[in-house]
GROMACS .gro file of C-alpha atoms in nm:
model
  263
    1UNK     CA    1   5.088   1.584  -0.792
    2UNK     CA    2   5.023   1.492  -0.434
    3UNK     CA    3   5.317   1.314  -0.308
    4UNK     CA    4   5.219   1.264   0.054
    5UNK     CA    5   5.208   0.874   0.158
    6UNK     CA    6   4.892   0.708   0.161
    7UNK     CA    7   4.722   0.544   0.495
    8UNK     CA    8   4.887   0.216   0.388
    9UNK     CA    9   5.191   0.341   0.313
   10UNK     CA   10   5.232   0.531   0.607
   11UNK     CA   11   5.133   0.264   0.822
   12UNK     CA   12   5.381   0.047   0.638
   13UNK     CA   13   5.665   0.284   0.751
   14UNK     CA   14   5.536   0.265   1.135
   15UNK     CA   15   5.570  -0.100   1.096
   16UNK     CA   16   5.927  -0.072   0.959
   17UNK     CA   17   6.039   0.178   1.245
   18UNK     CA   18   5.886  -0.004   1.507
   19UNK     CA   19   6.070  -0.274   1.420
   20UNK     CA   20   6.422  -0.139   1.413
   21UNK     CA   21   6.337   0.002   1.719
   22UNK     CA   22   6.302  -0.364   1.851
   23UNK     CA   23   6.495  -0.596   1.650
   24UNK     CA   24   6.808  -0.378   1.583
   25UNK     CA   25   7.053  -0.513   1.857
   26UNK     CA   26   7.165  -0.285   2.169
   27UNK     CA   27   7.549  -0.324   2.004
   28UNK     CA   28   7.464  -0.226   1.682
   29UNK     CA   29   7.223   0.026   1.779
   30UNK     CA   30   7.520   0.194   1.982
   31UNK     CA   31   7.731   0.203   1.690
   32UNK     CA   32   7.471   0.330   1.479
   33UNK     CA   33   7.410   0.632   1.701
   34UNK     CA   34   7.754   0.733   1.634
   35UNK     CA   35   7.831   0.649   1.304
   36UNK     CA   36   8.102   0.387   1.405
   37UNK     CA   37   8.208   0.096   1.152
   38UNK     CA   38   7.994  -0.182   1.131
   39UNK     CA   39   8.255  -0.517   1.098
   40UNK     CA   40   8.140  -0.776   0.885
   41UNK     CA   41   7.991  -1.032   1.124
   42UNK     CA   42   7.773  -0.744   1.318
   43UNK     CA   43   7.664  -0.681   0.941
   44UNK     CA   44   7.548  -1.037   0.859
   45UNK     CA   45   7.424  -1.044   1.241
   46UNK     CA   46   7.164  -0.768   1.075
   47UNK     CA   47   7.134  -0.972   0.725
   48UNK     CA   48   7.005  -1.284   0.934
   49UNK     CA   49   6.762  -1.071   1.160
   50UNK     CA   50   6.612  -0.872   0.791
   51UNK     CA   51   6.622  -1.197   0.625
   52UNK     CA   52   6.372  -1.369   0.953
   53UNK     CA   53   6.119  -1.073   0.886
   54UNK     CA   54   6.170  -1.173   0.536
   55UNK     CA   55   6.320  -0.787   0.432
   56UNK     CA   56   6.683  -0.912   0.296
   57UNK     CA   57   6.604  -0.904  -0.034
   58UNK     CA   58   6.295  -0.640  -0.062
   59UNK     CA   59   6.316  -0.634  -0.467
   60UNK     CA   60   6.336  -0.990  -0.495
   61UNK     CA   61   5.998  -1.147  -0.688
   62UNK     CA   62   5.759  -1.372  -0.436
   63UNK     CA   63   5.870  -1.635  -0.676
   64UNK     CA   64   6.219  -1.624  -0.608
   65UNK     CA   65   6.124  -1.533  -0.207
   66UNK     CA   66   6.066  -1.204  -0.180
   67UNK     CA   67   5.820  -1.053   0.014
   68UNK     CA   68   5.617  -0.881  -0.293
   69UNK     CA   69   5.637  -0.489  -0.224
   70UNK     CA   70   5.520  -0.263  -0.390
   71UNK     CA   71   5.778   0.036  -0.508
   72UNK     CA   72   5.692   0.280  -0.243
   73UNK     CA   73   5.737   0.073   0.032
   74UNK     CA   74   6.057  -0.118  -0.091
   75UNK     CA   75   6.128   0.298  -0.086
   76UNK     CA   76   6.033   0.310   0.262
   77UNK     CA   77   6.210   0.032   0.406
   78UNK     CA   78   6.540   0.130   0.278
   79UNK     CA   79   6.495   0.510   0.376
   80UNK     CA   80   6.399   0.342   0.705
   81UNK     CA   81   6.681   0.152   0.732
   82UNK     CA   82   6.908   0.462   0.606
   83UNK     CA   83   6.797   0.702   0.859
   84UNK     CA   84   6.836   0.462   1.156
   85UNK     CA   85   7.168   0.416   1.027
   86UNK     CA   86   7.161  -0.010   1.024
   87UNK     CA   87   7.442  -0.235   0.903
   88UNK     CA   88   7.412  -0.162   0.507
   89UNK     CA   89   7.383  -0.514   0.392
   90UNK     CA   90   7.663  -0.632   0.149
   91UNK     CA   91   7.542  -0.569  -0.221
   92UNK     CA   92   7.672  -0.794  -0.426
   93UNK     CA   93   7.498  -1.101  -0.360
   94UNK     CA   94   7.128  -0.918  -0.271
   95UNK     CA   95   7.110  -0.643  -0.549
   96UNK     CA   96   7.397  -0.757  -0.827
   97UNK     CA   97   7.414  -1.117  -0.855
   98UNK     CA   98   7.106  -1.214  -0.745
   99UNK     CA   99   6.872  -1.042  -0.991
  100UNK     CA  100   7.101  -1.176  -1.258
  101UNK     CA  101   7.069  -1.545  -1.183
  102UNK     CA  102   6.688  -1.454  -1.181
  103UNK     CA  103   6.652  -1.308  -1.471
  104UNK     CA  104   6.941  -1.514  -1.673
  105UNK     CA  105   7.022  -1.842  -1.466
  106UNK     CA  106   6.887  -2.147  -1.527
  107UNK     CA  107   6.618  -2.306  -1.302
  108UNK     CA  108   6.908  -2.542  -1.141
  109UNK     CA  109   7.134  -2.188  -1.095
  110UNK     CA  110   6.860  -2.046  -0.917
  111UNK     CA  111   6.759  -2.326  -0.648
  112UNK     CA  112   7.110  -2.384  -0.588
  113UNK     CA  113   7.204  -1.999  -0.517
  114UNK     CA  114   6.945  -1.758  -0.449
  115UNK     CA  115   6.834  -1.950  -0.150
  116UNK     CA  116   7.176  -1.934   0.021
  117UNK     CA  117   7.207  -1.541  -0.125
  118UNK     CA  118   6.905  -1.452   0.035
  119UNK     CA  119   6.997  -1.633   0.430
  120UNK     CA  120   7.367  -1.490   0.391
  121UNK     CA  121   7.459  -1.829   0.449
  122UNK     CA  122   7.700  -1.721   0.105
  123UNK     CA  123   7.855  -1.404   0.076
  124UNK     CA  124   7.957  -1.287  -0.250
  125UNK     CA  125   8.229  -1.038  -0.399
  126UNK     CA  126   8.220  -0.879  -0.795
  127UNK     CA  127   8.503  -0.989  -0.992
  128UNK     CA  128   8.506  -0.663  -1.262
  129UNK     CA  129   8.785  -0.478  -1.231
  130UNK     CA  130   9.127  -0.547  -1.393
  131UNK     CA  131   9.475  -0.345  -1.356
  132UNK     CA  132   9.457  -0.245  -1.695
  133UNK     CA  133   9.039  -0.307  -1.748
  134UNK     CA  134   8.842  -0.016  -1.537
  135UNK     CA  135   8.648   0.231  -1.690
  136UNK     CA  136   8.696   0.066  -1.991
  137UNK     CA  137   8.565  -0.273  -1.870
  138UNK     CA  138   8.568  -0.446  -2.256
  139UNK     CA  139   8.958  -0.440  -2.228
  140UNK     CA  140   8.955  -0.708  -1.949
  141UNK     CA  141   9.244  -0.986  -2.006
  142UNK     CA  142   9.132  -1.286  -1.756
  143UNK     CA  143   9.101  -1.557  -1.956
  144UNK     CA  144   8.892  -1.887  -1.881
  145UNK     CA  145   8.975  -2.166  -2.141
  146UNK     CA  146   8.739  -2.427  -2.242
  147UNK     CA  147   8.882  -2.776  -2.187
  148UNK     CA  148   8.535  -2.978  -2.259
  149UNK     CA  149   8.333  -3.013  -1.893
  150UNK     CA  150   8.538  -2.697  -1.725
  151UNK     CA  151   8.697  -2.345  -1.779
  152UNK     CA  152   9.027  -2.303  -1.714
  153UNK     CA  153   9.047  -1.896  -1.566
  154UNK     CA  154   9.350  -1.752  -1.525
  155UNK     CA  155   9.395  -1.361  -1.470
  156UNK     CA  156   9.381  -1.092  -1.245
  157UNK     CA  157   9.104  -0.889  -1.062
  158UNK     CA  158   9.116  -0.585  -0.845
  159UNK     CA  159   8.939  -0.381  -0.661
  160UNK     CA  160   8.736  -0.709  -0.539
  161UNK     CA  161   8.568  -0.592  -0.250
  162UNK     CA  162   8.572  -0.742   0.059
  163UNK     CA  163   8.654  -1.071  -0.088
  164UNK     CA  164   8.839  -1.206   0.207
  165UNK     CA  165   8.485  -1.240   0.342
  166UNK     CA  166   8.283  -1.370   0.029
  167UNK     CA  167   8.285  -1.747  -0.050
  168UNK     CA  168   8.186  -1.691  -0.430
  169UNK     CA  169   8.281  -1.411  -0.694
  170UNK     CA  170   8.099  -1.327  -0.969
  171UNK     CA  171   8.335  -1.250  -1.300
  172UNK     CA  172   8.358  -1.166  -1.603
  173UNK     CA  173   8.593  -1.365  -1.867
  174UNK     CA  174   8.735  -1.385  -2.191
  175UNK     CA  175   8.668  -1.642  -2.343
  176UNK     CA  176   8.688  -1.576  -2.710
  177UNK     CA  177   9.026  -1.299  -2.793
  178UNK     CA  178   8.859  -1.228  -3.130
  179UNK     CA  179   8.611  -1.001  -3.298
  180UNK     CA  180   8.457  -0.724  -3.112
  181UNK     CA  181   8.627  -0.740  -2.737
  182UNK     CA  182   8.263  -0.690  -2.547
  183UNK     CA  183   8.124  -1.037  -2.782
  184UNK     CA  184   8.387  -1.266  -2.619
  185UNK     CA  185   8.277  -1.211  -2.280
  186UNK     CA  186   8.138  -1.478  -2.026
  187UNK     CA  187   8.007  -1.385  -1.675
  188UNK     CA  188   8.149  -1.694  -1.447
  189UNK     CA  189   8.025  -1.754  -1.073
  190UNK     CA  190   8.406  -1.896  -0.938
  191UNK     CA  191   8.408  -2.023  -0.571
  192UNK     CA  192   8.669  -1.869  -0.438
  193UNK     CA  193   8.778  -2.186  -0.222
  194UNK     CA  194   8.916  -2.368  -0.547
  195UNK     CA  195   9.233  -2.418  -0.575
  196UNK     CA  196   9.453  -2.157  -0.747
  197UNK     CA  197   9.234  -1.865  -0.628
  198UNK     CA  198   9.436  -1.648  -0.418
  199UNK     CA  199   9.310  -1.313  -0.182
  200UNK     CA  200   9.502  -1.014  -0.088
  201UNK     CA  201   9.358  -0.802   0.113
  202UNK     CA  202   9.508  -0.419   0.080
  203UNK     CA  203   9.464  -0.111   0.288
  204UNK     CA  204   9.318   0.170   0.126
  205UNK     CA  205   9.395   0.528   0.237
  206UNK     CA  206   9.144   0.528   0.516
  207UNK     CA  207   9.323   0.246   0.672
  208UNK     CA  208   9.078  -0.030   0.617
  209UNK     CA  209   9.081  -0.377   0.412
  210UNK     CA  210   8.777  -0.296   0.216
  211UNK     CA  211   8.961  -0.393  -0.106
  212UNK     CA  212   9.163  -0.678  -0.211
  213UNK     CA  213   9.349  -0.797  -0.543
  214UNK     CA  214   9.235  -1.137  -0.661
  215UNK     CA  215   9.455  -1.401  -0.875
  216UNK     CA  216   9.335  -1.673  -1.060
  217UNK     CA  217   9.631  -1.976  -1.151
  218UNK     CA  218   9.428  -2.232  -1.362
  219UNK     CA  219   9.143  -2.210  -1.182
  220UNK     CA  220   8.917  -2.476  -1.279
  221UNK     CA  221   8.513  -2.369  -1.259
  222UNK     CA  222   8.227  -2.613  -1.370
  223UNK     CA  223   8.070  -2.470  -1.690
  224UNK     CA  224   7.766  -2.489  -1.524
  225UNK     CA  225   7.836  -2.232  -1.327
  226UNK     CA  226   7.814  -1.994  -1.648
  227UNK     CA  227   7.520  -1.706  -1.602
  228UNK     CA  228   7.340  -1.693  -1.919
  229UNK     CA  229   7.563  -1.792  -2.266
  230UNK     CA  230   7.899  -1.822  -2.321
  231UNK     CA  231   8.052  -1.511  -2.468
  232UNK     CA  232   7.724  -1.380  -2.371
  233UNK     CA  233   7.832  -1.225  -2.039
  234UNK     CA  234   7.844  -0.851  -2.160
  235UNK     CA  235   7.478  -0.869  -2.162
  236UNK     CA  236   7.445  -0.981  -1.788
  237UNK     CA  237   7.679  -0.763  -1.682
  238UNK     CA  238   7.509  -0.461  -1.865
  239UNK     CA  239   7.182  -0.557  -1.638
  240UNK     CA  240   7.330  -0.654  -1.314
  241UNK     CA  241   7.490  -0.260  -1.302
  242UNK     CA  242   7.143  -0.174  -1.367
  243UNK     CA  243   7.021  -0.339  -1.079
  244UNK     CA  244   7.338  -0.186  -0.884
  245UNK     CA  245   7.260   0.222  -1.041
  246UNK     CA  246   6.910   0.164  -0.889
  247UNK     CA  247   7.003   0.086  -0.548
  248UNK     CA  248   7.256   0.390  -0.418
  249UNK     CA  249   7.005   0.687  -0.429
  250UNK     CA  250   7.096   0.650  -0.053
  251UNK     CA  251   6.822   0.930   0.044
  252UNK     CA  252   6.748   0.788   0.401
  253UNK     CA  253   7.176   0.918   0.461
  254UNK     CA  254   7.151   1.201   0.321
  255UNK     CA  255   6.873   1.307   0.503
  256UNK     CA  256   7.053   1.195   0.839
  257UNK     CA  257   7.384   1.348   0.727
  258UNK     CA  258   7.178   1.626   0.701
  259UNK     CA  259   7.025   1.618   1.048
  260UNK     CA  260   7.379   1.583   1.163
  261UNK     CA  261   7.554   1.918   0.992
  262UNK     CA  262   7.201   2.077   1.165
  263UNK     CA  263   7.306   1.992   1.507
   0.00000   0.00000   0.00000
């Protein structure tokens, strides 16, 4: 098997370097040389200047405006990326919710959110995680009540990160308490500046705010704003961690971690 790049692809990954090398601010290039934390606005400073050359969203379909590469060089562009050690875009709008309103939201969903998803003119946080629902995700307790045009969610999530920067948070439900616990399941897009949405930020060991608890106090969220069916949502979460398992190979840091213990 000959595993060497061909021409195109090889000239594809000239392309990419040469344009870190010129695009990727003096700041943030500084920072990237030695590993120093990227804060959120030098990350969406990145986002903005990837989403002009039309890279943001690499895995996107041309439909949905992406820029149509081919496997190999969406490979190359985030190995690229890795090795030159840019701001790591935020995942959760780009490479979790996004595929899932394109390949389960409606054709209204989609014009109203993928657009802003793909600009970072809306950041996004995953709304998963419950003090009692982790590893065993099915067990999760937030409950969003139908009252006719709305749900009514009230609950707790954890482990929301970075949600005192996102404007929306993707979630999972209950809305049915009976039968099997994964069949009673919606996935709910909730923008976080409703009222009754609270954000705590927490420190985490390290001694950053990369994680905050989330509480929802009769929350009120448009049913239109659920992803595929109601009681349905086990199913789009199952894909959208699909879509999130495919994305952290990470080789690009590993091979400059590498480099690093070298020197």
């Amino acid at each position: 098997m000959d595993l060497a790049f061909s021409p195109e692809h090889t000239a594809f990954r000239d392309e990419v370097r040469a344009f870190i090398a010129a695009s990727l601010p003096p700041h943030l290039a500084a920072k990237a040389e030695v590993d120093a934390h990227f804060e959120h606005h030098e990350v969406m400073e990145w986002h903005r200047i990837l989403y002009q050359k039309g890279w943001a969203a690499p895995h996107w379909p041309v439909a949905q405006g992406g820029p149509g590469l081919d496997a190999t060089r969406r490979f190359i562009l985030a190995d690229e990326l890795e090795v030159a050690n840019t701001p790591a875009l935020s995942p959760f709008g780009l490479v979790m919710v996004g595929p899932a309103i394109i390949q389960f939201g409606t054709p209204d969903q989609q014009r109203r959110f993928l657009p802003k998803i793909m600009a970072g003119e809306e950041v996004w946080c995953q709304g998963y995680s419950e003090p009692n629902a982790g590893s065993d995700l099915a067990s999760l307790k937030t409950s969003a009540d139908d009252d006719g045009t709305h749900l009514i969610v009230n609950g707790q999530k954890t482990w929301t990160t970075y949600a005192q920067y996102a404007d929306w948070i993707f979630c999972l439900v209950r809305t049915d308490a009976k039968g099997k616990k994964q069949s009673g399941i919606t996935f709910l897009l909730i923008d976080l500046k409703t009222p009754g949405v609270t954000v705590k930020p927490f420190l985490t060991i390290g001694g950053t705010l990369a994680f905050s608890e989330t509480w929802f106090d009769n929350v009120r969220v448009p049913k239109e704003n659920i992803i595929g069916t109601t009681g349905g949502g086990w199913t789009v979460a199952k894909a959208l961690l699909g879509h999130e398992r495919t994305q952290i190979a990470a080789v690009g840091l590993s091979a400059r971690a590498l480099r690093r213990c070298k020197r």
